[in-house]
Short mmCIF file of N, CA, C and O in Angstrom, two decimals:
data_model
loop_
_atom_site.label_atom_id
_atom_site.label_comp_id
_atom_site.label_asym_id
_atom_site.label_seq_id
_atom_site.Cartn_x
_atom_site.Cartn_y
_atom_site.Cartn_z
N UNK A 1 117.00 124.05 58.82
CA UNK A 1 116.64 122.65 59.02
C UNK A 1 117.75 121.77 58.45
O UNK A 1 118.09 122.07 57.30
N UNK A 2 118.46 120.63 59.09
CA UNK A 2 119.50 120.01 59.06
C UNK A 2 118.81 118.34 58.68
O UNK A 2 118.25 117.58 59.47
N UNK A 3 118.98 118.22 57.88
CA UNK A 3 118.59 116.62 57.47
C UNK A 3 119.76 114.93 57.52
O UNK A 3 120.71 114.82 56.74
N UNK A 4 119.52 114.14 58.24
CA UNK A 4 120.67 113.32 57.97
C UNK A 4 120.27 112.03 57.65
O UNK A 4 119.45 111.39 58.31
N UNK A 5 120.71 111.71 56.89
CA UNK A 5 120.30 110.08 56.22
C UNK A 5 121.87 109.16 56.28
O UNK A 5 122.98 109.31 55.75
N UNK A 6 121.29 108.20 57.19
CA UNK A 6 122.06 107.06 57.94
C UNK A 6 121.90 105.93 56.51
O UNK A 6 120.94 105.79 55.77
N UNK A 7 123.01 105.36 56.50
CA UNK A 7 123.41 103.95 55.70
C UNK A 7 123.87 103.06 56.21
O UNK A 7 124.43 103.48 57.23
N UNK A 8 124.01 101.83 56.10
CA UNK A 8 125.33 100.97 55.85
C UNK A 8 124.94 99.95 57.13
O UNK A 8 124.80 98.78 56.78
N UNK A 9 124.83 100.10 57.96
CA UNK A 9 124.52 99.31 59.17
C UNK A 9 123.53 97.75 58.79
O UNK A 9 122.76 97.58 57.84
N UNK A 10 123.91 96.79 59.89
CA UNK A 10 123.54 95.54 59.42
C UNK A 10 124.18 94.69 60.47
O UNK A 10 124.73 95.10 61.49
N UNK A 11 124.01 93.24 60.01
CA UNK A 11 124.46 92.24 60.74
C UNK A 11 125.58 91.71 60.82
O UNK A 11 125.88 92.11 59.69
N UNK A 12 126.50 91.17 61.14
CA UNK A 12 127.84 90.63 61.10
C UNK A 12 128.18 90.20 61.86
O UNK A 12 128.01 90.66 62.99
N UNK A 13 128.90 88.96 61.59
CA UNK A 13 129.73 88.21 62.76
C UNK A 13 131.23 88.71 63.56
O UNK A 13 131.86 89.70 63.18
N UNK A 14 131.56 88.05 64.46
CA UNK A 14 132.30 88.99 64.72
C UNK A 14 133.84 88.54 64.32
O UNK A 14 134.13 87.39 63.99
N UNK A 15 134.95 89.84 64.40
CA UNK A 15 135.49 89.98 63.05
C UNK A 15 135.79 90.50 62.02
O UNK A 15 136.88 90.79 61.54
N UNK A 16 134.09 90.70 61.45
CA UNK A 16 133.90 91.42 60.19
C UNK A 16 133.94 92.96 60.13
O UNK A 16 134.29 93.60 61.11
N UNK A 17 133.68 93.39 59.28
CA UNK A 17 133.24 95.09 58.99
C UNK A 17 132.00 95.21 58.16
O UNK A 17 131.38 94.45 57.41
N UNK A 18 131.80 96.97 58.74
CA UNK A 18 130.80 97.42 58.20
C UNK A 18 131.38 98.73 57.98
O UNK A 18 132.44 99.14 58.46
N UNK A 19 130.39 99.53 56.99
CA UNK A 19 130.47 101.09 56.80
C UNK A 19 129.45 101.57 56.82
O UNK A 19 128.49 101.23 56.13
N UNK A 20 129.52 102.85 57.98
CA UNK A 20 128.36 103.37 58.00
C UNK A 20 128.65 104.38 57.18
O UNK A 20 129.83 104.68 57.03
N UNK A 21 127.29 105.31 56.27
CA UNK A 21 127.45 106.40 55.83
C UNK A 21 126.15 107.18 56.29
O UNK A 21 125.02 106.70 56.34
N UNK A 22 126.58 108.68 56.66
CA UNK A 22 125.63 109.53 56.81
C UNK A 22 125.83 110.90 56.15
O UNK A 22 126.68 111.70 56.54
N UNK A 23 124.97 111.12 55.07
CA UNK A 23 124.85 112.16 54.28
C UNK A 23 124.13 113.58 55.07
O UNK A 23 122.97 113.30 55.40
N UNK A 24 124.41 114.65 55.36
CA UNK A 24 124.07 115.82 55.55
C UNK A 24 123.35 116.62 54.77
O UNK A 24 123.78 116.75 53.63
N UNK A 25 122.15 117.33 55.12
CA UNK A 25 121.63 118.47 53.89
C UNK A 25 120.59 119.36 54.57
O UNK A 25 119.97 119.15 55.61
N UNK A 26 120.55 120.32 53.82
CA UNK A 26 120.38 121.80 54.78
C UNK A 26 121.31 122.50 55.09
O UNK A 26 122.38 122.62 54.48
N UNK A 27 120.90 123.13 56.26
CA UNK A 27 121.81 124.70 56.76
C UNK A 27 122.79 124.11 58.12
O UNK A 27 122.64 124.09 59.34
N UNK A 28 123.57 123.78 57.40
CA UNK A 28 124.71 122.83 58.14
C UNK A 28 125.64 124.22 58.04
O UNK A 28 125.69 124.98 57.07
N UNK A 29 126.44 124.38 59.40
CA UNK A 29 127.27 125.17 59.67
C UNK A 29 128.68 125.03 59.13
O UNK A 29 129.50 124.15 59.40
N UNK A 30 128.78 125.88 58.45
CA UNK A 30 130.67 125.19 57.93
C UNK A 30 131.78 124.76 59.18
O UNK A 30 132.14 125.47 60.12
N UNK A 31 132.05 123.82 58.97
CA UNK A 31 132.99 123.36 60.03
C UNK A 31 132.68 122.67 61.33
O UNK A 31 133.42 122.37 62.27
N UNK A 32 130.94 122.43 61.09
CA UNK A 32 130.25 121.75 61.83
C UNK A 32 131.00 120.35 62.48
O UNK A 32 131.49 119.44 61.81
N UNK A 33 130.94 120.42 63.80
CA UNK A 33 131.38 119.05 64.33
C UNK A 33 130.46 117.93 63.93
O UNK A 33 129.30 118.12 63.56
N UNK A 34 131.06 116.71 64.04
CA UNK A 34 129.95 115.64 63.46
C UNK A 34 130.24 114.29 64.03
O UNK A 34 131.39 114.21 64.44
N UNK A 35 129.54 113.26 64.16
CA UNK A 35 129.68 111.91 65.00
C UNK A 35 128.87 110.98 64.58
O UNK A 35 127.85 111.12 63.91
N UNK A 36 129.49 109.73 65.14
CA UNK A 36 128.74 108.82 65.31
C UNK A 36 128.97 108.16 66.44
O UNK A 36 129.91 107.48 66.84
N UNK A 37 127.30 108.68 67.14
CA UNK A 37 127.69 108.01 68.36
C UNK A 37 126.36 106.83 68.55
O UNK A 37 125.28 107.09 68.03
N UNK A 38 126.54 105.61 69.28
CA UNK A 38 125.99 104.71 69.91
C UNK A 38 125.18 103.79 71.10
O UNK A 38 125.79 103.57 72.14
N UNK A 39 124.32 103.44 70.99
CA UNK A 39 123.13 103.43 72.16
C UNK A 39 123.51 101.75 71.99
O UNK A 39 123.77 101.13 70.97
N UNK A 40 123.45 101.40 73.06
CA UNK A 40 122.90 99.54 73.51
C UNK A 40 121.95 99.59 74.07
O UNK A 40 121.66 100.60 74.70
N UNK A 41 121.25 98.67 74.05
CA UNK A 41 119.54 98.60 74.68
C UNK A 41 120.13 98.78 76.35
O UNK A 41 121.09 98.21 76.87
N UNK A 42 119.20 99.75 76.93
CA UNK A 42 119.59 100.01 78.37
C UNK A 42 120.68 100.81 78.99
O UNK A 42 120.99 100.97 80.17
N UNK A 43 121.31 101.39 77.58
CA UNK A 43 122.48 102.14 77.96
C UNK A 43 122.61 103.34 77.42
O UNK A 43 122.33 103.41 76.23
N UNK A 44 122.93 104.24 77.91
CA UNK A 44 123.44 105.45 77.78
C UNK A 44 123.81 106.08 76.55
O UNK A 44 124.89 105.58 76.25
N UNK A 45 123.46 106.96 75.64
CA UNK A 45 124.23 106.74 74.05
C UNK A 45 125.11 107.85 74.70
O UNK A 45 124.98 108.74 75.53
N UNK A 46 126.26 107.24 73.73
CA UNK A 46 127.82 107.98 73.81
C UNK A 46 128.96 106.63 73.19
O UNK A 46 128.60 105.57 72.67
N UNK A 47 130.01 106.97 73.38
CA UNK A 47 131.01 106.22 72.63
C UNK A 47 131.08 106.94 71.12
O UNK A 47 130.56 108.00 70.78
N UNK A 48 131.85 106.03 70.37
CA UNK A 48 131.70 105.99 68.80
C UNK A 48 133.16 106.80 68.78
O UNK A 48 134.24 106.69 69.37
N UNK A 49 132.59 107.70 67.75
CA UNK A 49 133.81 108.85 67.35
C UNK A 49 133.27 109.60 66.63
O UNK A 49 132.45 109.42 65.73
N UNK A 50 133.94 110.90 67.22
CA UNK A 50 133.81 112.55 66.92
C UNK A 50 134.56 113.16 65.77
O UNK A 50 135.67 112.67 65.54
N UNK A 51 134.17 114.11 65.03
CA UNK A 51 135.55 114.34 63.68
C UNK A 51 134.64 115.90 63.95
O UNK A 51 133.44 116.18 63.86
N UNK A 52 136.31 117.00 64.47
CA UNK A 52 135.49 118.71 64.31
C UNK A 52 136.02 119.22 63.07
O UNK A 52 136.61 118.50 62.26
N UNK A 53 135.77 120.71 62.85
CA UNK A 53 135.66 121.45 61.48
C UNK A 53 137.21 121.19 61.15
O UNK A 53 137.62 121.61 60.07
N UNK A 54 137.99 120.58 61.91
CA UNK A 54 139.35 120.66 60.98
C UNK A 54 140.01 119.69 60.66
O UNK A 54 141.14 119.59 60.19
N UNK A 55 138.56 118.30 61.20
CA UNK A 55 139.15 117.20 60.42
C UNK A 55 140.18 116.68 61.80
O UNK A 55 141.15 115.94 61.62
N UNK A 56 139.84 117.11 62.93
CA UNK A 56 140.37 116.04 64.20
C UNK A 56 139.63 115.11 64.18
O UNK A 56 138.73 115.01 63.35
N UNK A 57 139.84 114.36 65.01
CA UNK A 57 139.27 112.99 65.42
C UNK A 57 139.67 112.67 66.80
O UNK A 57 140.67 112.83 67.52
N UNK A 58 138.17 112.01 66.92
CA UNK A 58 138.49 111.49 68.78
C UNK A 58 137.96 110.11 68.80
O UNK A 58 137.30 110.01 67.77
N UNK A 59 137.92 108.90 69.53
CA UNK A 59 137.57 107.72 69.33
C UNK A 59 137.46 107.39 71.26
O UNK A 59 138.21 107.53 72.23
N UNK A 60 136.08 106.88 71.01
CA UNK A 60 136.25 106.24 72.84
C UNK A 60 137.24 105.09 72.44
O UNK A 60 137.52 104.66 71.32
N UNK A 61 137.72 104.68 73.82
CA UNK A 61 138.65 104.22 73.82
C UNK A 61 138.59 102.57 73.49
O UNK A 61 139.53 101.80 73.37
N UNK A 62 136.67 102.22 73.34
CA UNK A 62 136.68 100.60 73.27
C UNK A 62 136.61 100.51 71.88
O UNK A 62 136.38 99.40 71.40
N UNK A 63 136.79 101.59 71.08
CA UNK A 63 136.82 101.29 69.26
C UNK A 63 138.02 101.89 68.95
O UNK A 63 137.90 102.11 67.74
N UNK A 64 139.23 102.36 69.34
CA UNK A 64 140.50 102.56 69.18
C UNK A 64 141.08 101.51 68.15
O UNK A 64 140.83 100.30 68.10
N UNK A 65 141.86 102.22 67.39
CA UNK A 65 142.43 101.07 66.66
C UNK A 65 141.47 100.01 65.79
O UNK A 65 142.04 98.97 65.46
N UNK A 66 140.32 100.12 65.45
CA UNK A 66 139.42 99.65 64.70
C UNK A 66 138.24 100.18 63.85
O UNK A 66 137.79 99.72 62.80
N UNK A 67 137.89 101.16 64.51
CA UNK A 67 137.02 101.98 63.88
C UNK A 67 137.72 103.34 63.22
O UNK A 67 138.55 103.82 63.99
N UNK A 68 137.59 103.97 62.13
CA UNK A 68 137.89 104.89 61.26
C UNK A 68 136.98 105.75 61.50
O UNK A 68 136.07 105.30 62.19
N UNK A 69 136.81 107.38 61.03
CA UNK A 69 136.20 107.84 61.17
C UNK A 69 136.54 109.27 59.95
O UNK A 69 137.35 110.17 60.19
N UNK A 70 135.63 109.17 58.54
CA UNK A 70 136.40 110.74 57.79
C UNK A 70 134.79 110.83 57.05
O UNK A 70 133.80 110.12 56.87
N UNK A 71 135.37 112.40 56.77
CA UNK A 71 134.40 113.47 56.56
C UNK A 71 134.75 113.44 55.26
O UNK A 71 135.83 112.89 55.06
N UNK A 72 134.01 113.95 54.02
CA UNK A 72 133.96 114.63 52.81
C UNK A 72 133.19 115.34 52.96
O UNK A 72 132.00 115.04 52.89
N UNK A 73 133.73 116.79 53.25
CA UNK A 73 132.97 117.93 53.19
C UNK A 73 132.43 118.82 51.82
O UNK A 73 131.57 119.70 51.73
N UNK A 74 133.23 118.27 50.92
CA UNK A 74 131.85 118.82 49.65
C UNK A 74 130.48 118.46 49.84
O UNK A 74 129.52 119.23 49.90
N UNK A 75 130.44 116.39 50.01
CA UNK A 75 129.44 116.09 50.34
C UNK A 75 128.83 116.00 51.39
O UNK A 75 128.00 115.11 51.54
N UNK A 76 129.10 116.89 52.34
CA UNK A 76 128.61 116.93 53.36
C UNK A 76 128.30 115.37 54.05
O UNK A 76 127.21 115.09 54.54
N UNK A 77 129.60 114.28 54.01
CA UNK A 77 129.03 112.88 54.24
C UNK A 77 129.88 112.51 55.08
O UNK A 77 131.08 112.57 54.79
N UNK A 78 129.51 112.10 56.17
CA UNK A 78 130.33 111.24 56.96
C UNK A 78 130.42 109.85 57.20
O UNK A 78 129.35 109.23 57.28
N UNK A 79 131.96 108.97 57.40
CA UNK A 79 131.78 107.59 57.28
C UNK A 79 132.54 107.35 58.72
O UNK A 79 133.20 108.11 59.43
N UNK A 80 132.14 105.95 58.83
CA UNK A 80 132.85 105.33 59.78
C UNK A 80 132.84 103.62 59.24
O UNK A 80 131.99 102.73 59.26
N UNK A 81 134.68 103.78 58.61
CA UNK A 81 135.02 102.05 58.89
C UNK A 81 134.87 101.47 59.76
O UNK A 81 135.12 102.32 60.62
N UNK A 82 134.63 100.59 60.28
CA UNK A 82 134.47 99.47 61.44
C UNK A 82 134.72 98.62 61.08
O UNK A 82 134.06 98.10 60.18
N UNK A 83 136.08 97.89 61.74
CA UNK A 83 136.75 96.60 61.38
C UNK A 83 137.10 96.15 62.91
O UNK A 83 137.15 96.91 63.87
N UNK A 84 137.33 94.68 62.93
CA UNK A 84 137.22 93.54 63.55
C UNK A 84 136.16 93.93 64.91
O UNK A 84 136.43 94.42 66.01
N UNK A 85 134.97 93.51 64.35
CA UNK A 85 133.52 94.25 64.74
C UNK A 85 133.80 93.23 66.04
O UNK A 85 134.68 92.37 66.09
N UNK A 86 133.05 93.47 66.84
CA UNK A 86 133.37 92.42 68.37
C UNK A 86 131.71 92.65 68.79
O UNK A 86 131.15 93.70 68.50
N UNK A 87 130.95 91.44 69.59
CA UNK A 87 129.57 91.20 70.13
C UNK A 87 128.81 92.44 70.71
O UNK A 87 127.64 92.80 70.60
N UNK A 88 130.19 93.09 71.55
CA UNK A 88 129.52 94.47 72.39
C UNK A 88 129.53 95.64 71.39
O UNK A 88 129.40 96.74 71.93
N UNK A 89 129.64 95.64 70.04
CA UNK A 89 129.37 96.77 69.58
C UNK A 89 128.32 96.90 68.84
O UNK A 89 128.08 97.84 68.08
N UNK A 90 127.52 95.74 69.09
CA UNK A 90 126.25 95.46 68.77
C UNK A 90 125.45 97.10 69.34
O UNK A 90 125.95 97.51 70.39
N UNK A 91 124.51 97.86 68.85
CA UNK A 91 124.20 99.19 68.79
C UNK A 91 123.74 99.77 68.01
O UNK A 91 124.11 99.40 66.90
N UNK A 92 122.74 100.93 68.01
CA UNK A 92 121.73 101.62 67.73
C UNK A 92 123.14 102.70 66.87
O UNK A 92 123.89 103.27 67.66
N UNK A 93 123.36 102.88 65.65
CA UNK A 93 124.52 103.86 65.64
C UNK A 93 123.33 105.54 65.00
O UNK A 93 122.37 105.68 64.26
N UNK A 94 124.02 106.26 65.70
CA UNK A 94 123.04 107.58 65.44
C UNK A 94 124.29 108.57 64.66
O UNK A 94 125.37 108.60 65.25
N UNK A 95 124.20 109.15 63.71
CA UNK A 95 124.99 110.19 62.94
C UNK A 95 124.76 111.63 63.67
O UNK A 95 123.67 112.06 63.28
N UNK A 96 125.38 112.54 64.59
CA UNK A 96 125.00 113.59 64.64
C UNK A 96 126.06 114.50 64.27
O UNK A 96 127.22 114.09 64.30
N UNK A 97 125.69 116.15 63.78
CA UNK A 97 125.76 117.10 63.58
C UNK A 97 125.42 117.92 64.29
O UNK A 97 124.23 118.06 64.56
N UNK A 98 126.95 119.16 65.09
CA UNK A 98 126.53 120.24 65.37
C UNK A 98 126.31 121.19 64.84
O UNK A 98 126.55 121.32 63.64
N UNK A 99 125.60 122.46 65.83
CA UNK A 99 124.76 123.88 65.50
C UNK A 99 125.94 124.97 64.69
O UNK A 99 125.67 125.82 63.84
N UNK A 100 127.30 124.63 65.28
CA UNK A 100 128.40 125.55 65.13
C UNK A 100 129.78 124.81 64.90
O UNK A 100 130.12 123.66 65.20
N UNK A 101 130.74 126.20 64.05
CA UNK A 101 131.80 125.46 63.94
C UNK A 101 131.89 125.14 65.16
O UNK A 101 131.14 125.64 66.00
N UNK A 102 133.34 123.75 65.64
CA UNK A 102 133.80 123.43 66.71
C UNK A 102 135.32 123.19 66.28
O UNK A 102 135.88 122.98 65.20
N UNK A 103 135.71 123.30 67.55
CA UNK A 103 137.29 122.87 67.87
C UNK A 103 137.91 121.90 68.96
O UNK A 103 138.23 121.93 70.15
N UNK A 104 137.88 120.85 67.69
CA UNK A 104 138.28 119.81 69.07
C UNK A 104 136.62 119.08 69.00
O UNK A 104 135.47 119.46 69.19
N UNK A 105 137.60 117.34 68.48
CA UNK A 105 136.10 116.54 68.40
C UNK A 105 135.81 116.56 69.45
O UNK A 105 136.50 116.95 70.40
N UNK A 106 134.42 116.03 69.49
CA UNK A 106 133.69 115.42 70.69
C UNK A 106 132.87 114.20 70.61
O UNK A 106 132.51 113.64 69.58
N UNK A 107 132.53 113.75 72.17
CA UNK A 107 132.29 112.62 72.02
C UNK A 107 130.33 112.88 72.98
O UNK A 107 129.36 112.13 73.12
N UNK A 108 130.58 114.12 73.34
CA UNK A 108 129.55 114.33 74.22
C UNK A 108 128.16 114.57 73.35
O UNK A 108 128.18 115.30 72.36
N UNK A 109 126.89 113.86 73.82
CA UNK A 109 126.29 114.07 73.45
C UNK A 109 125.32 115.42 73.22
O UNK A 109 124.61 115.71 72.26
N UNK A 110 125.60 116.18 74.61
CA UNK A 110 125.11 117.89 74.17
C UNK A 110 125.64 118.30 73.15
O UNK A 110 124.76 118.96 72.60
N UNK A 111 126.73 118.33 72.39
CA UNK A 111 127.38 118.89 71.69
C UNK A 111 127.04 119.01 70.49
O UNK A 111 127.49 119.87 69.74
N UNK A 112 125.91 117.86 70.09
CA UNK A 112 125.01 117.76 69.08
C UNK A 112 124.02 118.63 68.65
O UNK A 112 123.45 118.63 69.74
N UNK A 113 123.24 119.46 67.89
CA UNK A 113 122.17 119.89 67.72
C UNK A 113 120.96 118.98 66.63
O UNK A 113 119.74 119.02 66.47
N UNK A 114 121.88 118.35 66.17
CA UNK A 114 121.20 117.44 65.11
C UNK A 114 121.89 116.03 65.00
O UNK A 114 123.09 115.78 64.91
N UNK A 115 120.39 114.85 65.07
CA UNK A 115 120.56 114.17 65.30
C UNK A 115 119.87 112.82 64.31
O UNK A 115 118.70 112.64 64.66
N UNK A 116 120.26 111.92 63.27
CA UNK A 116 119.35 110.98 62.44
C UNK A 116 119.05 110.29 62.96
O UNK A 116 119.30 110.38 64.17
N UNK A 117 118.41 109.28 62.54
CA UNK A 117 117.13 108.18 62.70
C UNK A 117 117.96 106.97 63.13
O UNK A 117 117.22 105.98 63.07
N UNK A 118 119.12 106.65 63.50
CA UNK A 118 119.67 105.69 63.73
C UNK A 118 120.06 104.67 62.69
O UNK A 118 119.47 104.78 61.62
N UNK A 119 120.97 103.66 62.80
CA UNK A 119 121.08 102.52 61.53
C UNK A 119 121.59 101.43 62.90
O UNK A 119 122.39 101.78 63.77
N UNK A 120 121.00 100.25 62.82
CA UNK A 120 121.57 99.48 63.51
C UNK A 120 122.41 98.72 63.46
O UNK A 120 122.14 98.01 62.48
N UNK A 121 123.71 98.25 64.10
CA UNK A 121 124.34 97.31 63.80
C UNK A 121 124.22 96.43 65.22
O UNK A 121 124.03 96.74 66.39
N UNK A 122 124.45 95.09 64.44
CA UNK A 122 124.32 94.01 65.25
C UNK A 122 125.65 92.82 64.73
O UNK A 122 125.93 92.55 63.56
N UNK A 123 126.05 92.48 65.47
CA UNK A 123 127.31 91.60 65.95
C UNK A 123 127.40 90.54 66.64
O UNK A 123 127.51 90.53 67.87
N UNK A 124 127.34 89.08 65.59
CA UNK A 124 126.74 87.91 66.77
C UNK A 124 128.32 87.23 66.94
O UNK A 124 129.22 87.51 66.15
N UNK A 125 128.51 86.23 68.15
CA UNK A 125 129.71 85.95 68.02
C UNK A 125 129.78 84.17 67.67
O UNK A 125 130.86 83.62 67.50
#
């Protein structure tokens, strides 16, 4: 059983930053791929950015250059900086964790086996 507890998410104008944090616990696979990916009301979740067991990184291409994305694997915690936040990234942000090591982030949502409770961020302009 894989547990994940979402932080940091909130309101902001746009511009600003936020940090999300999502802590891991349980029978987390060493080298487990991990994400944060994003839902808009009516849309599809995907985007965000992917980080696999060796500490790659992948970023859709509309948070390039703004959003960060690193692991501390003692603590099993993953963050994502988000700087100069913009209206459309207003979103449901979900932390997931895969079943197995991986190679090579991802951005896909199968790729997940575990998935938290969401943290929302919202972005007015």
């Amino acid at each position: 059983q894989v547990q994940l507890v979402e932080s940091g998410g909130g309101s902001v104008q746009a511009g600003g930053s936020l940090r999300l944090s999502c802590e891991a616990s349980g029978s987390i696979y060493r080298g487990a791929g991990m994400a944060w990916l994003r839902q808009a009301p009516g849309k599809e979740r995907g985007g965000g950015a992917g980080i696999d067991g060796f500490g790659r990184t992948t970023y859709a291409d509309s948070v390039k250059g703004r959003f960060t994305l690193s692991r501390e694997n003692i603590k099993n915690t993953l963050y994502l900086q988000m700087n100069s936040l913009k209206p459309e990234d207003t979103a449901m942000y979900y932390c997931a964790v895969s079943s197995r090591m991986t190679w090579g982030a991802s951005l896909a949502t199968s790729d997940y086996a575990y998935w938290g409770q969401g943290t929302q961020v919202t972005v007015s302009s």
